[in-house]
Amino acid sequence: MKRWDVAVVGEIYADHVFSGFQRWPAPGEEVHADHYVRELGGGAVNTACALARLQRRVRLIGLIGEADRTWFETRLKGFGLSADGLRSDALNTGVTVSVSTAEDRSFYTYLGANRRLTELLDEATIRAELITARHVHFAMPLMADLAKRLFPLLHKAGCTTSLDVGFSPDWLRDPANRWTCRAVDYFFPNQSEAQVLTGDESAEAFRDWSSSMDIRHGVIKLGAAGAAAIVNGGLLRVAPPHVDAVDMTGAGDAFDAGFIDGVLNGESTENCLRRACICGALCTTRIGALEGLPDFSLLRSTYEHTYGP
Ligand SMILES: Nc1ncnc2c1ncn2[C@@H]1O[C@H](COP(=O)(O)OP(=O)(O)OP(=O)(O)O)[C@@H](O)[C@H]1O
Ligand SMILES: [Mg+2]
């Protein structure tokens, strides 16, 4: 019996989201935001919260600055998640500042404590923790040599694995990371990430690339068009439910959670895709990555409404 359903590993951020600026300031000028929120951020937090909301036993693993621990504890608790898997670091929590006008959005990022993530994953205590999960999800551009040390260990311990590297062009272009794409059980790029990998953003190009690379289970996220999985060399496409999307932040991370939840349930690939699409779509209905995440009963009712009983 494994202690956790899922260990989610990745960069952890404090997101500062400023919106409603009338214009961009010139250097030395000040402009005022209409609206500001501070929220936990990063793909690992988003996917972990989504899985916890679906009643999974989740261990979130990453690094934060000690000064933010109480905030993380309180916010994660709202999702039924503990912050105990987050290690404290002398550096501050990573920060992303998001600034938007009606037309555009820009991000400023400080890596902070996340700088030590690769080093952390080589620690024996962390490895011992990872192997107590049924599934390990990496929401990060996992370094090739670290992947080569970790995956054999995880697979030997009977863990299934998945990877969402986010938009990391250097990682996606580096041939050294092809081994990692092959070693992981489920690989979750979105369209722009697939374009960096294959030179083309179509699902067909991703299908051909996945087949030629011997990817175990390639899954491509296609925004409002849903997603597709490569099954026996062909494309299995699923459309999401129709929603009034207001903010795409975190949709891909919610999608990953829905898919992993299906895998843990032993669902067919088509059902995993459907659950994933529902989680992604519902996530877009609220501002921010966390407010729109469905619980199990909303997932089930949306499933029946969209795809039938
Ligand atoms: N407008 C939409 N309507 C319905 N579903 C959507 C919409 N946008 C996204 N989704 C759902 O969310 C999933 C993930 O979205 P997307 O393809 O944008 O991922 P992503 O680019 O990785 O997102 P992120 O910006 O969070 O990294 C899609 O596969 C789809 O199921
Ligand atoms: Mg994404």
Short mmCIF file of C-alpha atoms and ligand atoms in Angstrom, two decimals:
data_model
loop_
_atom_site.label_atom_id
_atom_site.label_comp_id
_atom_site.label_asym_id
_atom_site.label_seq_id
_atom_site.Cartn_x
_atom_site.Cartn_y
_atom_site.Cartn_z
CA MET A 1 0.00 0.00 0.00
CA LYS A 2 1.53 3.32 -1.09
CA ARG A 3 1.23 6.28 1.22
CA TRP A 4 0.41 8.86 -1.52
CA ASP A 5 -1.62 8.62 -4.71
CA VAL A 6 0.50 11.27 -6.36
CA ALA A 7 3.71 13.13 -5.64
CA VAL A 8 3.79 16.40 -7.59
CA VAL A 9 7.24 17.93 -7.97
CA GLY A 10 8.16 21.29 -9.45
CA GLU A 11 8.91 24.97 -9.17
CA ILE A 12 6.81 26.82 -6.60
CA TYR A 13 5.92 30.49 -6.99
CA ALA A 14 4.22 33.37 -5.28
CA ASP A 15 2.23 34.99 -8.08
CA HIS A 16 1.54 38.70 -7.90
CA VAL A 17 -1.11 39.51 -10.48
CA PHE A 18 -1.65 43.21 -11.33
CA SER A 19 -4.32 43.98 -13.89
CA GLY A 20 -6.27 46.82 -15.47
CA PHE A 21 -3.39 49.17 -16.29
CA GLN A 22 -4.37 51.85 -18.83
CA ARG A 23 -0.93 51.81 -20.46
CA TRP A 24 2.64 50.58 -20.07
CA PRO A 25 4.91 52.90 -18.10
CA ALA A 26 8.05 54.35 -19.67
CA PRO A 27 11.23 53.72 -17.63
CA GLY A 28 11.08 55.88 -14.50
CA GLU A 29 7.28 56.32 -14.65
CA GLU A 30 4.64 54.93 -12.32
CA VAL A 31 1.26 53.53 -13.34
CA HIS A 32 -1.53 52.22 -11.11
CA ALA A 33 -3.30 48.86 -11.26
CA ASP A 34 -7.09 48.55 -10.93
CA HIS A 35 -6.78 45.15 -9.35
CA TYR A 36 -4.21 43.06 -7.51
CA VAL A 37 -4.16 39.51 -6.14
CA ARG A 38 -1.47 37.41 -4.54
CA GLU A 39 -1.81 33.68 -5.09
CA LEU A 40 0.24 30.48 -4.88
CA GLY A 41 1.56 29.70 -8.33
CA GLY A 42 3.48 27.39 -10.63
CA GLY A 43 2.34 24.27 -12.43
CA ALA A 44 3.18 21.98 -9.49
CA VAL A 45 0.91 23.89 -7.09
CA ASN A 46 -1.89 24.04 -9.68
CA THR A 47 -1.77 20.34 -10.52
CA ALA A 48 -1.42 19.31 -6.87
CA CYS A 49 -4.44 21.44 -5.84
CA ALA A 50 -6.49 20.03 -8.71
CA LEU A 51 -5.69 16.44 -7.70
CA ALA A 52 -6.37 17.15 -4.04
CA ARG A 53 -9.72 18.67 -4.92
CA LEU A 54 -10.51 15.34 -6.64
CA GLN A 55 -9.86 13.66 -3.28
CA ARG A 56 -6.43 12.27 -4.17
CA ARG A 57 -3.80 11.90 -1.47
CA VAL A 58 -1.20 14.35 -2.77
CA ARG A 59 2.36 15.16 -1.69
CA LEU A 60 3.53 18.49 -3.09
CA ILE A 61 7.32 18.66 -3.25
CA GLY A 62 9.35 21.81 -3.89
CA LEU A 63 11.12 24.74 -2.24
CA ILE A 64 9.83 27.93 -0.63
CA GLY A 65 11.25 30.72 1.52
CA GLU A 66 10.52 30.10 5.21
CA ALA A 67 8.79 33.50 5.56
CA ASP A 68 5.94 32.29 3.31
CA ARG A 69 5.29 28.98 5.06
CA THR A 70 2.19 30.05 7.00
CA TRP A 71 0.61 31.49 3.86
CA PHE A 72 1.29 28.26 1.94
CA GLU A 73 -0.02 26.13 4.81
CA THR A 74 -3.27 28.07 5.05
CA ARG A 75 -3.96 28.27 1.33
CA LEU A 76 -3.07 24.61 0.60
CA LYS A 77 -5.18 23.45 3.54
CA GLY A 78 -8.20 24.89 1.72
CA PHE A 79 -7.60 22.19 -0.89
CA GLY A 80 -6.98 19.46 1.67
CA LEU A 81 -3.25 19.61 0.96
CA SER A 82 -0.39 19.75 3.43
CA ALA A 83 2.65 21.98 2.98
CA ASP A 84 4.90 19.46 4.74
CA GLY A 85 6.47 18.31 1.46
CA LEU A 86 7.71 21.86 0.79
CA ARG A 87 11.28 22.37 2.01
CA SER A 88 12.41 25.73 3.34
CA ASP A 89 15.29 27.50 1.72
CA ALA A 90 17.46 30.45 2.67
CA LEU A 91 16.43 32.17 -0.58
CA ASN A 92 12.96 33.69 -0.95
CA THR A 93 10.08 31.85 -2.59
CA GLY A 94 10.19 32.20 -6.38
CA VAL A 95 8.11 35.14 -7.57
CA THR A 96 6.18 35.83 -10.74
CA VAL A 97 4.79 39.30 -11.28
CA SER A 98 2.11 39.39 -13.94
CA VAL A 99 1.17 42.77 -15.37
CA SER A 100 -1.68 43.24 -17.81
CA THR A 101 -3.42 45.95 -19.78
CA ALA A 102 -6.60 45.17 -21.76
CA GLU A 103 -4.44 44.10 -24.73
CA ASP A 104 -1.33 42.45 -23.33
CA ARG A 105 0.22 40.61 -20.45
CA SER A 106 3.87 40.50 -19.37
CA PHE A 107 5.63 38.46 -16.69
CA TYR A 108 8.64 39.17 -14.50
CA THR A 109 10.04 36.08 -12.76
CA TYR A 110 12.54 35.47 -9.96
CA LEU A 111 13.54 31.83 -9.57
CA GLY A 112 14.46 32.20 -5.88
CA ALA A 113 14.37 29.00 -3.83
CA ASN A 114 13.57 26.99 -6.98
CA ARG A 115 17.25 27.30 -7.91
CA ARG A 116 17.95 24.38 -5.60
CA LEU A 117 15.26 22.08 -6.97
CA THR A 118 17.56 19.81 -8.99
CA GLU A 119 19.86 19.45 -5.99
CA LEU A 120 16.86 18.71 -3.74
CA LEU A 121 15.73 15.87 -5.98
CA ASP A 122 19.07 14.16 -5.47
CA GLU A 123 18.57 14.01 -1.70
CA ALA A 124 17.93 10.56 -0.30
CA THR A 125 14.99 11.70 1.86
CA ILE A 126 13.19 13.14 -1.16
CA ARG A 127 13.75 10.00 -3.18
CA ALA A 128 12.44 7.91 -0.34
CA GLU A 129 9.33 10.11 -0.35
CA LEU A 130 8.82 9.90 -4.10
CA ILE A 131 8.76 6.12 -4.15
CA THR A 132 5.94 6.08 -1.60
CA ALA A 133 3.60 7.53 -4.28
CA ARG A 134 1.68 5.52 -6.86
CA HIS A 135 2.33 8.21 -9.46
CA VAL A 136 5.00 10.93 -9.69
CA HIS A 137 4.25 14.03 -11.76
CA PHE A 138 7.04 16.47 -12.70
CA ALA A 139 5.86 20.00 -13.49
CA MET A 140 9.31 21.27 -14.44
CA PRO A 141 12.03 21.05 -17.09
CA LEU A 142 13.70 18.04 -15.51
CA MET A 143 17.46 17.98 -16.18
CA ALA A 144 18.59 15.03 -18.30
CA ASP A 145 21.19 13.60 -15.92
CA LEU A 146 18.78 13.86 -12.98
CA ALA A 147 16.07 12.11 -15.00
CA LYS A 148 18.51 9.30 -15.76
CA ARG A 149 19.11 8.83 -12.05
CA LEU A 150 15.45 9.15 -11.01
CA PHE A 151 13.34 7.28 -13.54
CA PRO A 152 14.86 3.81 -13.14
CA LEU A 153 14.41 4.16 -9.37
CA LEU A 154 10.78 5.26 -9.68
CA HIS A 155 9.82 2.62 -12.19
CA LYS A 156 11.51 -0.07 -10.11
CA ALA A 157 9.37 1.04 -7.16
CA GLY A 158 6.24 0.61 -9.28
CA CYS A 159 5.52 4.35 -9.70
CA THR A 160 4.00 5.58 -12.93
CA THR A 161 5.31 8.96 -14.07
CA SER A 162 4.28 12.04 -16.05
CA LEU A 163 5.94 15.22 -17.24
CA ASP A 164 4.80 18.75 -18.13
CA VAL A 165 7.87 20.90 -18.74
CA GLY A 166 5.89 24.07 -19.51
CA PHE A 167 7.10 26.47 -22.14
CA SER A 168 10.84 25.81 -21.87
CA PRO A 169 12.20 26.18 -25.43
CA ASP A 170 15.81 25.36 -24.50
CA TRP A 171 14.77 22.15 -22.76
CA LEU A 172 12.47 21.15 -25.60
CA ARG A 173 15.18 21.73 -28.23
CA ASP A 174 17.97 19.93 -26.39
CA PRO A 175 18.45 16.40 -27.83
CA ALA A 176 19.73 15.29 -24.40
CA ASN A 177 16.13 15.47 -23.15
CA ARG A 178 14.73 13.01 -25.70
CA TRP A 179 15.67 10.20 -23.34
CA THR A 180 13.46 11.75 -20.64
CA CYS A 181 10.51 12.07 -23.06
CA ARG A 182 10.85 8.36 -23.78
CA ALA A 183 11.36 7.29 -20.18
CA VAL A 184 8.30 9.03 -18.77
CA ASP A 185 4.95 7.18 -18.95
CA TYR A 186 2.84 10.24 -19.89
CA PHE A 187 4.19 13.31 -21.67
CA PHE A 188 1.92 16.41 -21.69
CA PRO A 189 3.04 19.24 -24.02
CA ASN A 190 0.68 21.98 -25.22
CA GLN A 191 0.54 23.17 -28.81
CA SER A 192 3.33 25.74 -28.63
CA GLU A 193 5.60 23.30 -26.80
CA ALA A 194 4.86 20.63 -29.42
CA GLN A 195 5.76 23.15 -32.10
CA VAL A 196 9.19 23.63 -30.58
CA LEU A 197 9.63 19.84 -30.50
CA THR A 198 8.35 19.02 -33.97
CA GLY A 199 8.55 22.28 -35.93
CA ASP A 200 4.77 22.30 -36.44
CA GLU A 201 1.89 22.90 -34.01
CA SER A 202 -0.47 20.31 -35.52
CA ALA A 203 -1.52 17.22 -33.61
CA GLU A 204 -0.50 15.17 -36.66
CA ALA A 205 3.07 16.41 -36.45
CA PHE A 206 3.12 15.50 -32.75
CA ARG A 207 1.74 12.05 -33.60
CA ASP A 208 4.55 11.47 -36.13
CA TRP A 209 7.18 12.79 -33.74
CA SER A 210 5.88 10.66 -30.84
CA SER A 211 5.88 7.53 -32.97
CA SER A 212 9.37 8.13 -34.33
CA MET A 213 10.65 8.84 -30.80
CA ASP A 214 8.93 5.85 -29.20
CA ILE A 215 7.13 8.05 -26.68
CA ARG A 216 5.08 5.80 -24.38
CA HIS A 217 1.95 7.96 -24.11
CA GLY A 218 2.10 11.32 -25.85
CA VAL A 219 -0.78 13.69 -25.06
CA ILE A 220 -1.08 17.10 -26.75
CA LYS A 221 -3.21 19.92 -25.31
CA LEU A 222 -5.02 21.91 -27.98
CA GLY A 223 -6.64 24.78 -26.04
CA ALA A 224 -10.34 25.32 -26.86
CA ALA A 225 -10.15 22.39 -29.33
CA GLY A 226 -9.47 19.96 -26.45
CA ALA A 227 -6.65 17.45 -26.64
CA ALA A 228 -5.39 14.34 -28.40
CA ALA A 229 -3.50 11.24 -27.32
CA ILE A 230 -1.37 9.03 -29.51
CA VAL A 231 -2.81 5.52 -29.39
CA ASN A 232 -1.34 2.74 -31.54
CA GLY A 233 0.25 5.31 -33.84
CA GLY A 234 -3.08 7.12 -34.39
CA LEU A 235 -4.66 10.27 -32.93
CA LEU A 236 -7.45 9.94 -30.39
CA ARG A 237 -9.09 13.39 -30.19
CA VAL A 238 -11.42 14.62 -27.47
CA ALA A 239 -13.31 17.95 -27.41
CA PRO A 240 -13.78 19.76 -24.09
CA PRO A 241 -17.17 20.80 -22.72
CA HIS A 242 -18.34 24.20 -23.91
CA VAL A 243 -17.58 26.83 -21.27
CA ASP A 244 -17.43 30.61 -20.99
CA ALA A 245 -13.67 30.92 -20.65
CA VAL A 246 -12.44 34.02 -18.83
CA ASP A 247 -8.82 33.17 -17.95
CA MET A 248 -6.61 30.38 -19.37
CA THR A 249 -4.09 30.51 -16.49
CA GLY A 250 -3.39 26.98 -15.26
CA ALA A 251 -5.75 25.21 -17.69
CA GLY A 252 -2.93 22.94 -18.83
CA ASP A 253 -2.02 22.08 -15.23
CA ALA A 254 -5.64 21.26 -14.38
CA PHE A 255 -5.75 19.12 -17.53
CA ASP A 256 -2.70 17.15 -16.32
CA ALA A 257 -4.46 16.51 -12.99
CA GLY A 258 -7.63 15.23 -14.66
CA PHE A 259 -5.60 12.88 -16.82
CA ILE A 260 -3.55 11.55 -13.90
CA ASP A 261 -6.73 11.06 -11.86
CA GLY A 262 -8.07 8.91 -14.69
CA VAL A 263 -4.84 6.89 -14.90
CA LEU A 264 -5.01 6.21 -11.14
CA ASN A 265 -8.58 5.02 -11.62
CA GLY A 266 -7.51 2.62 -14.38
CA GLU A 267 -9.66 4.46 -16.96
CA SER A 268 -9.29 4.08 -20.74
CA THR A 269 -7.17 6.67 -22.55
CA GLU A 270 -10.35 8.23 -23.95
CA ASN A 271 -11.83 8.61 -20.49
CA CYS A 272 -8.58 10.04 -19.14
CA LEU A 273 -8.67 12.63 -21.96
CA ARG A 274 -12.30 13.48 -21.20
CA ARG A 275 -11.64 13.99 -17.49
CA ALA A 276 -8.57 16.05 -18.36
CA CYS A 277 -10.52 18.24 -20.79
CA ILE A 278 -13.24 18.84 -18.19
CA CYS A 279 -10.69 19.93 -15.58
CA GLY A 280 -8.93 22.21 -18.10
CA ALA A 281 -12.17 23.72 -19.34
CA LEU A 282 -13.65 24.36 -15.87
CA CYS A 283 -10.37 25.93 -14.76
CA THR A 284 -10.80 28.62 -17.45
CA THR A 285 -14.21 29.68 -16.10
CA ARG A 286 -12.74 31.59 -13.15
CA ILE A 287 -9.91 34.10 -12.84
CA GLY A 288 -6.67 32.48 -11.68
CA ALA A 289 -5.62 28.84 -11.81
CA LEU A 290 -7.23 27.55 -8.61
CA GLU A 291 -10.77 28.89 -8.22
CA GLY A 292 -12.36 26.97 -11.09
CA LEU A 293 -10.97 23.52 -10.24
CA PRO A 294 -13.79 20.95 -9.99
CA ASP A 295 -14.43 18.58 -7.13
CA PHE A 296 -15.37 14.99 -7.87
CA SER A 297 -19.11 15.57 -8.04
CA LEU A 298 -18.77 18.49 -10.51
CA LEU A 299 -16.37 16.40 -12.59
CA ARG A 300 -18.89 13.58 -12.72
CA SER A 301 -21.91 15.73 -13.54
CA THR A 302 -19.99 17.62 -16.24
CA TYR A 303 -18.82 14.31 -17.66
CA GLU A 304 -22.36 12.97 -17.93
CA HIS A 305 -23.68 16.22 -19.35
CA THR A 306 -20.90 16.41 -21.98
CA TYR A 307 -20.15 12.83 -22.97
CA GLY A 308 -23.19 10.91 -21.71
CA PRO A 309 -23.47 8.38 -18.85
N1 LIG B 1 -11.55 28.03 -24.22
C1 LIG B 1 -11.61 26.77 -23.75
N2 LIG B 1 -12.77 26.09 -23.74
C2 LIG B 1 -12.84 24.83 -23.27
N3 LIG B 1 -11.76 24.15 -22.82
C3 LIG B 1 -10.57 24.77 -22.82
C4 LIG B 1 -10.42 26.11 -23.28
N4 LIG B 1 -9.12 26.45 -23.15
C5 LIG B 1 -8.49 25.37 -22.62
N5 LIG B 1 -9.36 24.36 -22.42
C6 LIG B 1 -9.07 23.02 -21.87
O1 LIG B 1 -7.89 23.10 -21.10
C7 LIG B 1 -6.89 22.24 -21.66
C8 LIG B 1 -5.53 22.85 -21.51
O2 LIG B 1 -5.49 24.10 -22.14
P1 LIG B 1 -4.25 24.54 -23.05
O3 LIG B 1 -4.18 23.70 -24.26
O4 LIG B 1 -4.36 26.01 -23.22
O5 LIG B 1 -3.03 24.15 -22.09
P2 LIG B 1 -1.70 24.93 -21.74
O6 LIG B 1 -1.34 25.81 -22.90
O7 LIG B 1 -0.71 23.95 -21.26
O8 LIG B 1 -2.18 25.81 -20.54
P3 LIG B 1 -1.26 26.60 -19.50
O9 LIG B 1 -1.28 28.01 -20.00
O10 LIG B 1 -1.98 26.41 -18.24
O11 LIG B 1 0.09 25.98 -19.52
C9 LIG B 1 -7.30 22.01 -23.10
O12 LIG B 1 -6.81 20.77 -23.54
C10 LIG B 1 -8.82 22.04 -22.99
O13 LIG B 1 -9.29 20.77 -22.61
MG MG B 2 1.08 24.25 -19.76
#
